[in-house]
Coordinates of C-alpha atoms and ligand atoms in Angstrom, one line a residue:
M1 CA 0.0 0.0 0.0
S2 CA 1.2 3.5 -0.7
T3 CA 0.2 6.8 0.9
A4 CA -2.2 8.4 -1.5
R5 CA -3.1 12.0 -1.5
A6 CA -6.4 13.7 -2.1
G7 CA -7.4 14.0 -5.7
E8 CA -6.0 10.7 -6.8
G9 CA -9.4 9.1 -7.1
D10 CA -12.2 8.9 -4.6
K11 CA -12.5 5.2 -4.2
K12 CA -9.0 4.7 -2.8
Y13 CA -10.0 6.0 0.6
F14 CA -10.9 3.6 3.4
Y15 CA -12.5 5.3 6.4
D16 CA -12.7 4.3 10.1
V17 CA -14.9 7.1 11.5
H18 CA -15.0 5.6 15.0
C19 CA -11.7 4.7 16.7
H20 CA -9.7 6.0 19.6
V21 CA -6.0 6.8 20.1
Q22 CA -6.4 6.4 23.8
T23 CA -3.6 5.8 26.3
L24 CA -4.2 5.0 30.0
S25 CA -3.6 8.6 30.9
H26 CA -6.7 9.9 29.0
P27 CA -9.8 8.4 30.6
C28 CA -10.8 9.5 34.1
L29 CA -10.8 6.1 35.8
Y30 CA -11.6 7.6 39.2
A31 CA -14.9 9.1 38.0
Y32 CA -15.8 5.8 36.4
L33 CA -15.0 3.6 39.4
R34 CA -16.5 6.0 41.9
R35 CA -19.9 4.5 41.2
F36 CA -18.7 1.0 42.2
L37 CA -16.1 1.6 45.0
P38 CA -18.5 2.5 47.8
L39 CA -20.5 -0.7 47.1
F40 CA -17.6 -2.8 48.1
S41 CA -18.1 -1.7 51.7
V42 CA -21.6 -3.2 51.8
P43 CA -20.9 -6.7 52.9
V44 CA -23.0 -9.0 50.7
V45 CA -23.0 -6.6 47.7
G46 CA -19.2 -6.3 48.0
M47 CA -18.7 -10.0 48.0
L48 CA -21.0 -10.5 45.0
L49 CA -19.2 -7.7 43.1
G50 CA -15.8 -9.2 43.9
A51 CA -17.0 -12.5 42.6
A52 CA -18.4 -10.9 39.4
I53 CA -15.0 -9.2 38.8
V54 CA -13.1 -12.4 39.3
L55 CA -15.4 -14.2 36.8
I56 CA -15.0 -11.4 34.3
F57 CA -11.3 -11.4 34.6
K58 CA -11.2 -15.2 34.4
S59 CA -13.2 -15.3 31.1
K60 CA -11.6 -12.2 29.6
Q61 CA -8.1 -12.2 31.0
K62 CA -6.4 -12.4 27.6
N63 CA -8.6 -9.6 26.2
I64 CA -8.0 -7.4 29.2
A65 CA -4.2 -8.0 29.1
N66 CA -4.3 -7.2 25.3
L67 CA -6.2 -4.0 25.8
L68 CA -3.9 -2.9 28.6
S69 CA -0.8 -3.7 26.5
V70 CA -2.2 -1.3 23.9
M71 CA -3.3 1.5 26.2
E72 CA 0.0 1.5 28.1
R73 CA 1.7 2.6 24.8
N74 CA 2.0 6.2 23.7
A75 CA -0.2 7.7 21.0
S76 CA 2.3 7.2 18.1
E77 CA 2.8 3.6 19.0
I78 CA -0.9 3.0 19.0
L79 CA -1.1 4.6 15.5
W80 CA 1.7 2.3 14.3
L81 CA -0.2 -0.7 15.6
M82 CA -3.1 0.2 13.4
N83 CA -0.9 1.1 10.5
D84 CA 0.9 -2.2 10.7
D85 CA -2.4 -4.1 10.7
F86 CA -3.5 -2.3 7.6
N87 CA -0.1 -3.2 6.0
K88 CA -0.5 -6.9 6.8
S89 CA -2.3 -7.5 3.6
A90 CA -4.2 -5.5 1.0
V91 CA -7.6 -4.2 2.0
E92 CA -9.9 -5.2 -0.9
I93 CA -13.6 -5.3 -1.4
G94 CA -14.9 -6.9 -4.6
G95 CA -11.7 -6.3 -6.4
R96 CA -11.5 -2.7 -5.3
R97 CA -8.3 -1.9 -3.5
F98 CA -8.1 0.7 -0.8
E99 CA -4.7 2.4 -0.7
S100 CA -5.2 5.1 1.9
V101 CA -6.8 5.0 5.3
I102 CA -8.4 8.0 6.9
I103 CA -9.2 7.5 10.6
T104 CA -10.9 10.0 12.8
P105 CA -9.8 9.3 16.4
L106 CA -12.5 10.5 18.7
L107 CA -11.1 12.6 21.6
M108 CA -13.3 12.7 24.7
D109 CA -13.8 15.3 27.3
F110 CA -13.5 13.3 30.5
W111 CA -13.8 16.3 32.8
A112 CA -16.4 15.2 35.4
K113 CA -17.2 16.6 38.8
V114 CA -18.1 13.6 40.9
P115 CA -18.8 13.3 44.6
A116 CA -15.7 12.8 46.6
I117 CA -14.9 9.5 48.3
R118 CA -14.3 10.5 51.9
Q119 CA -10.8 10.2 53.4
I120 CA -8.9 8.8 50.5
G121 CA -5.9 11.1 51.2
Y122 CA -5.6 13.3 48.1
Q123 CA -8.8 14.8 46.9
F124 CA -10.0 14.1 43.4
Q125 CA -9.6 16.7 40.7
P126 CA -11.5 16.7 37.4
K127 CA -9.4 15.8 34.4
S128 CA -8.7 18.3 31.7
I129 CA -8.8 17.3 28.0
L130 CA -5.8 19.5 27.2
P131 CA -3.1 16.9 28.0
Q132 CA -5.0 14.4 25.9
V133 CA -5.1 16.8 22.9
L134 CA -1.4 17.4 23.2
D135 CA -0.7 13.7 23.5
V136 CA -2.7 12.8 20.4
F137 CA -1.3 15.6 18.2
N138 CA 2.3 14.9 19.4
G139 CA 1.6 11.2 18.6
I140 CA 0.4 12.1 15.1
A141 CA 3.5 14.2 14.5
E142 CA 5.8 11.5 15.8
F143 CA 4.0 8.8 13.7
Q144 CA 4.3 11.0 10.6
W145 CA 8.0 12.0 11.0
G146 CA 9.6 9.6 13.4
T147 CA 11.5 6.7 11.9
R148 CA 11.2 3.0 12.6
I149 CA 14.5 1.9 11.1
S150 CA 14.4 -1.3 13.0
D151 CA 11.2 -2.3 11.2
G152 CA 12.4 -1.0 7.8
N153 CA 10.4 2.2 8.2
P154 CA 7.1 0.7 6.7
P155 CA 4.8 2.9 4.6
R156 CA 2.4 5.1 6.5
V157 CA -1.1 4.4 5.1
L158 CA -3.0 6.0 8.0
S159 CA -4.0 9.7 8.0
P160 CA -5.4 10.5 11.5
F161 CA -7.8 13.4 11.6
P162 CA -9.2 13.7 15.1
F163 CA -12.7 14.7 16.3
M164 CA -12.6 17.3 19.2
G165 CA -14.3 16.2 22.4
I166 CA -16.7 18.9 23.7
N167 CA -19.0 19.1 26.6
T168 CA -20.8 22.4 26.4
K169 CA -21.2 22.4 30.2
H170 CA -17.5 23.2 30.5
F171 CA -17.7 26.4 28.4
Y172 CA -19.4 29.7 28.9
L173 CA -21.5 31.5 26.4
G174 CA -21.5 35.2 25.6
V175 CA -19.7 37.6 28.0
A176 CA -17.6 36.1 30.7
K177 CA -18.8 36.7 34.3
P178 CA -16.1 37.9 36.8
G179 CA -13.9 35.0 37.9
E180 CA -15.0 32.8 35.0
K181 CA -12.5 30.0 34.6
R182 CA -14.1 28.2 31.6
T183 CA -13.4 28.9 28.0
S184 CA -15.7 30.8 25.6
L185 CA -17.7 28.3 23.5
E186 CA -18.0 30.7 20.5
K187 CA -14.3 31.5 20.5
T188 CA -13.4 27.8 20.7
L189 CA -15.7 26.9 17.8
N190 CA -14.3 29.8 15.7
K191 CA -10.7 29.0 16.6
Y192 CA -10.9 25.4 15.3
F193 CA -13.7 25.5 12.7
G194 CA -14.1 29.2 11.8
D195 CA -12.8 28.7 8.2
R196 CA -15.3 25.9 7.4
S197 CA -17.9 26.8 4.8
K198 CA -20.7 24.9 3.3
N199 CA -19.5 26.0 -0.2
E200 CA -16.4 23.8 -0.1
T201 CA -16.3 20.7 -2.2
L202 CA -15.7 17.2 -1.1
E203 CA -12.1 17.3 -2.4
Q204 CA -11.4 20.6 -0.6
N205 CA -12.8 19.3 2.6
R206 CA -11.0 15.9 2.3
E207 CA -7.7 17.7 1.7
R208 CA -8.0 18.9 5.3
A209 CA -7.2 15.3 6.3
F210 CA -3.7 15.7 4.7
F211 CA -3.0 19.4 5.3
N212 CA -0.9 20.0 8.4
R213 CA -0.8 16.3 9.0
G214 CA 1.8 15.7 11.7
T215 CA 3.2 19.2 11.7
F216 CA 2.3 19.9 15.3
K217 CA 5.3 21.2 17.2
G218 CA 3.9 20.8 20.8
D219 CA 2.3 24.2 21.5
I220 CA -1.4 23.8 21.9
E221 CA -1.9 27.4 20.9
D222 CA -0.7 26.5 17.4
L223 CA -3.7 24.3 16.8
G224 CA -6.4 25.9 14.8
W225 CA -8.2 25.5 11.6
R226 CA -7.9 22.2 9.7
Q227 CA -6.7 20.1 12.7
F228 CA -10.1 18.6 13.7
A229 CA -12.5 16.8 11.3
G230 CA -15.5 17.2 13.6
I231 CA -16.8 17.2 17.1
K232 CA -17.4 14.3 19.5
V233 CA -20.0 14.5 22.3
Y234 CA -20.4 11.9 25.0
P235 CA -23.6 11.9 26.9
P236 CA -22.6 9.2 29.5
L237 CA -20.0 11.7 30.6
D238 CA -22.8 14.1 31.5
F239 CA -23.2 15.9 28.2
D240 CA -27.0 16.6 27.8
P241 CA -27.9 16.9 24.1
W242 CA -31.0 18.9 24.9
P243 CA -31.1 20.1 28.5
V244 CA -34.8 21.0 28.7
G245 CA -35.6 23.6 31.3
I246 CA -32.0 24.8 31.9
S247 CA -32.0 27.9 29.7
E248 CA -28.2 28.6 30.0
E249 CA -27.2 25.1 29.0
L250 CA -29.9 24.9 26.3
A251 CA -28.5 28.2 24.8
K252 CA -25.1 26.6 24.6
V253 CA -26.1 23.4 22.8
R254 CA -28.2 25.6 20.4
C255 CA -25.1 27.6 19.7
L256 CA -23.1 24.4 19.0
Y257 CA -25.8 22.9 16.7
K258 CA -26.4 26.2 14.8
F259 CA -22.7 26.6 14.2
C260 CA -22.3 23.0 13.0
E261 CA -25.4 23.0 10.9
E262 CA -24.4 26.3 9.2
K263 CA -20.8 25.1 8.5
G264 CA -21.5 21.5 7.8
I265 CA -19.4 20.2 10.7
P266 CA -20.1 16.6 11.7
I267 CA -21.0 15.7 15.2
T268 CA -20.6 12.1 16.6
S269 CA -22.5 11.2 19.7
H270 CA -22.1 8.0 21.7
C271 CA -25.4 6.3 21.3
S272 CA -25.4 3.0 23.2
P273 CA -26.4 2.0 26.7
G274 CA -22.8 1.0 27.5
G275 CA -19.5 2.9 27.6
Y276 CA -17.7 5.2 30.2
K277 CA -20.8 5.9 32.3
V278 CA -20.2 8.6 34.8
A279 CA -23.5 10.5 34.8
D280 CA -26.2 8.9 37.0
D281 CA -28.7 9.1 34.1
A282 CA -26.2 8.0 31.5
E283 CA -28.5 5.8 29.5
K284 CA -31.2 8.4 29.4
L285 CA -28.8 11.1 28.2
A286 CA -27.3 8.8 25.5
H287 CA -30.7 7.5 24.2
P288 CA -31.5 8.5 20.6
S289 CA -34.8 10.0 21.7
K290 CA -32.7 12.8 23.2
W291 CA -31.8 13.9 19.7
A292 CA -35.4 14.1 18.3
P293 CA -35.9 17.8 19.6
V294 CA -32.4 18.7 18.4
L295 CA -33.1 17.5 14.9
A296 CA -36.6 19.1 14.9
E297 CA -34.9 22.5 15.3
F298 CA -31.7 21.7 13.3
P299 CA -32.9 19.3 10.6
N300 CA -29.8 19.5 8.5
L301 CA -27.3 18.8 11.3
K302 CA -24.7 16.2 10.3
L303 CA -25.0 13.7 13.2
N304 CA -23.6 10.2 13.7
L305 CA -25.5 8.3 16.4
A306 CA -22.7 5.9 17.1
H307 CA -22.8 2.2 17.8
M308 CA -26.3 1.8 16.3
G309 CA -27.5 1.3 19.8
E310 CA -25.6 -1.9 20.8
R311 CA -25.2 -5.3 19.2
L312 CA -27.7 -7.1 21.4
E313 CA -30.2 -4.3 20.8
T314 CA -29.6 -4.6 17.0
R315 CA -30.1 -8.3 17.1
A316 CA -33.3 -7.8 19.2
Y317 CA -34.6 -5.4 16.6
A318 CA -33.7 -7.7 13.7
F319 CA -35.1 -10.9 15.1
G320 CA -37.5 -9.8 17.8
G321 CA -37.6 -11.4 21.3
T322 CA -36.3 -10.0 24.5
I323 CA -32.6 -10.9 24.4
G324 CA -30.0 -9.0 26.4
I325 CA -30.5 -5.6 27.8
K326 CA -33.9 -5.1 26.1
K327 CA -35.4 -6.8 29.1
F328 CA -34.5 -4.1 31.6
P329 CA -37.2 -1.4 32.3
I330 CA -34.9 1.6 31.6
W331 CA -34.9 0.6 28.0
L332 CA -38.6 0.2 27.7
W333 CA -38.9 3.5 25.9
G334 CA -38.1 1.6 22.8
N335 CA -35.4 -0.2 21.0
W336 CA -32.3 1.9 20.6
T337 CA -31.5 0.6 17.1
E338 CA -35.0 1.1 15.8
D339 CA -35.2 4.7 17.2
I340 CA -31.8 5.5 15.5
I341 CA -33.1 4.3 12.2
D342 CA -36.3 6.3 12.6
L343 CA -34.1 9.4 12.8
V344 CA -32.0 8.3 9.9
E345 CA -35.1 8.0 7.7
K346 CA -36.6 11.3 8.9
Y347 CA -33.5 13.5 8.5
P348 CA -31.1 13.8 5.5
N349 CA -27.8 14.0 7.5
V350 CA -28.3 11.5 10.3
Y351 CA -25.9 8.6 10.2
T352 CA -24.9 5.7 12.5
D353 CA -21.8 3.5 12.8
M354 CA -21.1 -0.1 13.8
A355 CA -18.3 0.7 16.2
Y356 CA -17.5 -2.2 18.5
A357 CA -20.4 -4.3 17.4
G358 CA -18.7 -6.1 14.5
Y359 CA -16.9 -8.9 16.3
E360 CA -17.9 -12.5 15.8
V361 CA -19.5 -14.8 18.4
C362 CA -20.6 -18.1 17.2
S363 CA -24.3 -18.1 16.1
N364 CA -24.6 -14.5 17.3
S365 CA -23.6 -12.6 14.2
F366 CA -24.0 -8.9 14.1
Y367 CA -23.7 -8.8 10.3
E368 CA -26.6 -11.3 10.0
A369 CA -28.8 -8.9 11.9
L370 CA -27.6 -6.0 9.8
R371 CA -28.6 -7.8 6.6
V372 CA -32.1 -8.4 7.9
I373 CA -32.5 -4.7 9.0
I374 CA -31.1 -3.2 5.8
A375 CA -33.5 -5.4 3.8
R376 CA -36.3 -4.1 6.0
R377 CA -35.2 -0.4 6.0
P378 CA -32.9 0.2 3.0
K379 CA -32.1 3.8 3.8
L380 CA -29.9 2.6 6.6
G381 CA -27.6 1.1 4.0
D382 CA -26.8 4.7 2.8
R383 CA -26.1 6.0 6.3
L384 CA -24.3 3.2 8.1
M385 CA -20.5 3.7 8.5
Y386 CA -17.7 1.3 9.3
G387 CA -16.2 1.9 12.8
S388 CA -13.9 -0.2 14.8
D389 CA -13.9 1.4 18.3
F390 CA -10.2 0.4 18.5
S391 CA -8.7 0.0 21.0
I392 CA -11.7 -0.3 23.2
N393 CA -13.0 -3.1 21.0
L394 CA -10.1 -5.3 22.2
Q395 CA -12.4 -6.4 25.0
D396 CA -14.0 -8.6 22.4
S397 CA -11.5 -8.7 19.5
K398 CA -7.8 -9.8 19.3
G399 CA -6.7 -6.8 17.2
Y400 CA -7.5 -4.2 14.6
R401 CA -6.9 -6.6 11.7
E402 CA -9.1 -9.4 13.2
Y403 CA -12.0 -6.9 13.5
L404 CA -11.4 -5.6 10.0
D405 CA -11.1 -9.1 8.5
V406 CA -14.4 -10.2 10.1
F407 CA -16.0 -7.3 8.3
L408 CA -14.3 -7.8 5.0
K409 CA -15.1 -11.5 4.9
T410 CA -18.6 -11.6 6.2
P411 CA -21.0 -13.2 3.7
H412 CA -24.0 -11.3 5.1
L413 CA -23.2 -8.0 3.5
T414 CA -22.8 -7.4 -0.3
D415 CA -19.6 -5.9 -1.6
E416 CA -21.6 -2.8 -2.6
Q417 CA -22.9 -2.4 0.9
K418 CA -19.4 -2.8 2.4
V419 CA -18.0 -0.1 0.0
K420 CA -20.8 2.2 1.1
M421 CA -19.8 1.7 4.7
V422 CA -16.1 2.2 4.4
N423 CA -16.1 4.9 1.6
E424 CA -19.2 6.5 0.3
N425 CA -21.2 7.0 3.5
P426 CA -18.3 8.4 5.6
E427 CA -17.2 10.7 2.7
R428 CA -20.6 12.2 2.7
F429 CA -20.8 12.4 6.5
L430 CA -17.4 14.0 6.8
W431 CA -17.0 16.1 3.7
V432 CA -20.2 16.7 1.8
N433 CA -22.6 19.5 2.6
S434 CA -26.1 19.6 1.4
Ligands
ZN501 ZN1 -16.0 4.7 21.0

């Protein structure tokens, strides 16, 4: 494979719109574990939790070790892992060869104010996203310009183009009040996306993925236009897509959506009942129904409701029944996958991705469910995008290549459908404005 540049033909580009270049220093593990730690001091509950953890580790010890061995690395090494997996053999679908890979690593704002656990010694402090941004951009520069002589300096086929993690709660809108420590939402949007215009062509927009690639010199102030492909929001970390009744917060999300709709900037939102749940009402905030009022007001917003719900939800929607999480009352508002497809059909720029879901478990194929659903609701086929959720997906996959090969080889999807998922749909989501 060789590194192709924009303008060399549209069909060369393979996209992974949902992956992470996440080291162990990025997530806020304290905020995540805080929900469980106090439970350990309740005698019976603590014993049961301990037993459950032992069972999970027993059944998944290799996957957990594999995931940790990746997340212990620095960002450039994680990019090399993915690059090496793409170089292992050609990526081909129906005789079409993909020679350049554009990935959009999703940065996440892990800042969370959580109740303190008493008497732990040092008090908890919320975690800023800034070191994560520095880390990822330094990693991209090192991946691009560092040498790997020991490995023969293999070709770089990856072009990483991150999504910026934003939680509007951590910004202010309008004029700063005295003592305001947060950043201006409007200034931030303008700083990173101010040059975007709906008039730009697909090629001009795609060129952004190559412009400035790896030129970061370490000063966060130097980041600006063209460094981020879009915006990632993460409701389980307490981002509320439509905070009804909280006028200041509602004004902020309106500002974000108006800006993105006007400039054609894509937003990806985590949309499954799982994930890094920190907010007490994480499932409610992440549910696709939260986006219905957003889209009613901003019908042209480019939005990816990621994960398509969750693989068990998707199978429940395809084949009926009450398998998996569908049984629990919190999800009785409706099936996540079905609700996402309702929005896909209703609005022209709503997409979804298959991040994490595409691993193989005997007689429990995600792709078989996809085939059934796409036959039933064909518009989904034009809005569904390939996503790996690497490296988080290592909890159920051995590596990037294994996950990719399961997708490339599945008999349940046609070649035409696969090309839509890795090329046509993401190109439209990322670069085309309507
Ligand atoms: Zn993810």
